[in-house]
CSV table of C-alpha atoms in Angstrom, one decimal:
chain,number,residue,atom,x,y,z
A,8,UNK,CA,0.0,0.0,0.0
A,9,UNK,CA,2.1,2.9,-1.7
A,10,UNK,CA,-1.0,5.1,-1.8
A,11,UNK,CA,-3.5,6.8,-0.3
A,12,UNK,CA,-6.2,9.3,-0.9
A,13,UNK,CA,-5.0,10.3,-4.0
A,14,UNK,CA,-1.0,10.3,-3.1
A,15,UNK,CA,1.6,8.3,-5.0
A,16,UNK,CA,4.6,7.3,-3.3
A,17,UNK,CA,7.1,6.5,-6.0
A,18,UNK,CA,11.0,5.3,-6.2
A,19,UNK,CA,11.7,8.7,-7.5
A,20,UNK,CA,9.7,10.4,-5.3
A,21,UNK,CA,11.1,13.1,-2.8
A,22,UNK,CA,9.8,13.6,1.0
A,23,UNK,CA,10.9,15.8,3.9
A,24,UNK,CA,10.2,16.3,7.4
A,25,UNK,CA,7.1,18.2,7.7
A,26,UNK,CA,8.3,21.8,9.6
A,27,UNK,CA,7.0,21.6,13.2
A,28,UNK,CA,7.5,18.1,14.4
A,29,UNK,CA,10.0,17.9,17.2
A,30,UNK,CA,12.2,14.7,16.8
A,31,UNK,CA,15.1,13.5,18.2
A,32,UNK,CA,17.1,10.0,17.7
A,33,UNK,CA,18.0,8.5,21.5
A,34,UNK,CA,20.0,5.1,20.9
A,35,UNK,CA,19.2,4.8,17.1
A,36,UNK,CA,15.7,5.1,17.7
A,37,UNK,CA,13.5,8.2,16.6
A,38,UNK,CA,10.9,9.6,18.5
A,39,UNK,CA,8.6,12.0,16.6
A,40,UNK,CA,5.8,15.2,18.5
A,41,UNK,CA,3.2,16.0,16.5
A,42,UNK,CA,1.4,18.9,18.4
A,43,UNK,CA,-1.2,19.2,16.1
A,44,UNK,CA,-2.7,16.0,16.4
A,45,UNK,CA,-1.8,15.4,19.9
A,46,UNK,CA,0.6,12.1,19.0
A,47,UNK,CA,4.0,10.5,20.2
A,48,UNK,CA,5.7,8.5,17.4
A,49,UNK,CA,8.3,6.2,18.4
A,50,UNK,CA,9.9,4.5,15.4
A,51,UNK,CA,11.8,1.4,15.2
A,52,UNK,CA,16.0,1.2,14.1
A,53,UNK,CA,15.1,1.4,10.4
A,54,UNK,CA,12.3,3.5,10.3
A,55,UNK,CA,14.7,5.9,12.4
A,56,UNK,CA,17.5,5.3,9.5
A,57,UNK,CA,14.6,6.5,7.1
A,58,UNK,CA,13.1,9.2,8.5
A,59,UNK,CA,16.8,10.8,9.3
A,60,UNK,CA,17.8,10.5,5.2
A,61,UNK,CA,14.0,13.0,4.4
A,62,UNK,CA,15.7,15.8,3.6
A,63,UNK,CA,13.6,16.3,0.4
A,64,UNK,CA,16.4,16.2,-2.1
A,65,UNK,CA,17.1,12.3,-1.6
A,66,UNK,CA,14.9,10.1,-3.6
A,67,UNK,CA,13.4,6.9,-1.9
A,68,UNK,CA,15.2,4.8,-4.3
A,69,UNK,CA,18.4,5.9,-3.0
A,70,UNK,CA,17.6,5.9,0.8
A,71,UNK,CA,17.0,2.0,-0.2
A,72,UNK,CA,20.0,1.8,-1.4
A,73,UNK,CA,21.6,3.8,1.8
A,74,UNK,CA,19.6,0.9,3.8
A,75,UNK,CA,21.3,-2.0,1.9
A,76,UNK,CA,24.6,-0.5,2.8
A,77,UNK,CA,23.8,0.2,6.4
A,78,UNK,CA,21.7,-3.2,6.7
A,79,UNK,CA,21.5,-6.9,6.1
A,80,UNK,CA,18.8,-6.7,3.3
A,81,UNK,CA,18.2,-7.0,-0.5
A,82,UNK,CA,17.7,-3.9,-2.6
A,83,UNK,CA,14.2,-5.0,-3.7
A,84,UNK,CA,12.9,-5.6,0.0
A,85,UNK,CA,14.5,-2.4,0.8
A,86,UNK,CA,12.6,-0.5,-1.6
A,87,UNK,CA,9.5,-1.8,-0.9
A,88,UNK,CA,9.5,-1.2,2.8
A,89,UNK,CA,10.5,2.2,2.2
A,90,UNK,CA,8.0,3.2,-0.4
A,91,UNK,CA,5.2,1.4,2.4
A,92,UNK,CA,7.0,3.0,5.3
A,93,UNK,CA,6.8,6.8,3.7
A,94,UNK,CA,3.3,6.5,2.5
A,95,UNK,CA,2.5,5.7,6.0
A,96,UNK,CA,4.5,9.1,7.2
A,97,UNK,CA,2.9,11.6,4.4
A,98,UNK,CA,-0.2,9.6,5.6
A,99,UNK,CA,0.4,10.8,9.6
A,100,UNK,CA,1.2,14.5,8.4
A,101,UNK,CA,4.9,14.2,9.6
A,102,UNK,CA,6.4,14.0,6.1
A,103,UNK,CA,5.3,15.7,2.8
A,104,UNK,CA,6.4,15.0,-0.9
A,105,UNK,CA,8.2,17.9,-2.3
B,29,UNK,CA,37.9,-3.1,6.3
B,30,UNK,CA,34.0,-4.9,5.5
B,31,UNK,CA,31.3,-3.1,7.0
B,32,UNK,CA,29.2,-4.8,9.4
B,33,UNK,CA,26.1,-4.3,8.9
B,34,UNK,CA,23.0,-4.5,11.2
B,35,UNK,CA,19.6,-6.9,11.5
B,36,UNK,CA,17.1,-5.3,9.4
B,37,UNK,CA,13.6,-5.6,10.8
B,38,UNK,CA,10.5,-3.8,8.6
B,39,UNK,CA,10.5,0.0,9.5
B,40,UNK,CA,7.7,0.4,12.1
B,41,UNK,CA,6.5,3.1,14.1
B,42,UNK,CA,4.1,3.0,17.1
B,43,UNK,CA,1.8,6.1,17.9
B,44,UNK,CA,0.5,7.0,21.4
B,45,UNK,CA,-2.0,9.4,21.8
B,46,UNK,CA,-1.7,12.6,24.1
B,47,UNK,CA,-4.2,13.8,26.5
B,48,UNK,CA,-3.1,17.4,26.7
């Protein structure tokens, strides 16, 4: 599930951080405020990796490829989670394709 | 002067609500 109401999350596509949501990374592992809709996020290892690479000039494609360097995973796999994993950011309102 | 390189598990996140 790449996309949802009406947004396309593609291998080319570029996200960043939504301005406004504190975040800090304690022990490789991201935790994420969102004031505005009253939420904690606490994100595991890899989801931490990803959401530290948003900086909306890095495609998806290539944070997969960042991943496959920095963990013990095929390129394909990779890129799947990731494309699932930032749908499901854009979706929260933390991240936002540029 | 290989890398090691971690476990990968599937990016997840867990949301808690706040009661402000």
């Amino acid at each position: 599930m790449s996309e949802d109401e009406g947004l396309v999350v593609k291998p080319g596509s570029r996200l960043r951080r939504v301005k406004g949501i504190a975040w800090r990374v304690v022990e490789g592992e991201a935790v994420l405020v969102n004031v505005r809709s009253d939420e904690v996020m606490h994100l595991n290892p890899t989801a931490s990796f990803l959401w530290s690479k948003l900086d909306g000039e890095t495609t998806l494609e290539e944070i997969a490829l960042d991943m496959t360097e920095e963990f013990e995973v095929r390129r394909e796999e990779a890129l799947a989670d990731v494309l699932e994993f930032a749908a499901r950011l854009a979706e929260k309102g933390v991240a936002e394709l540029v | 002067g290989r890398k090691t390189k971690k476990t990968y598990e599937k990016p997840d996140m867990t949301v808690m609500r706040i009661n402000r």
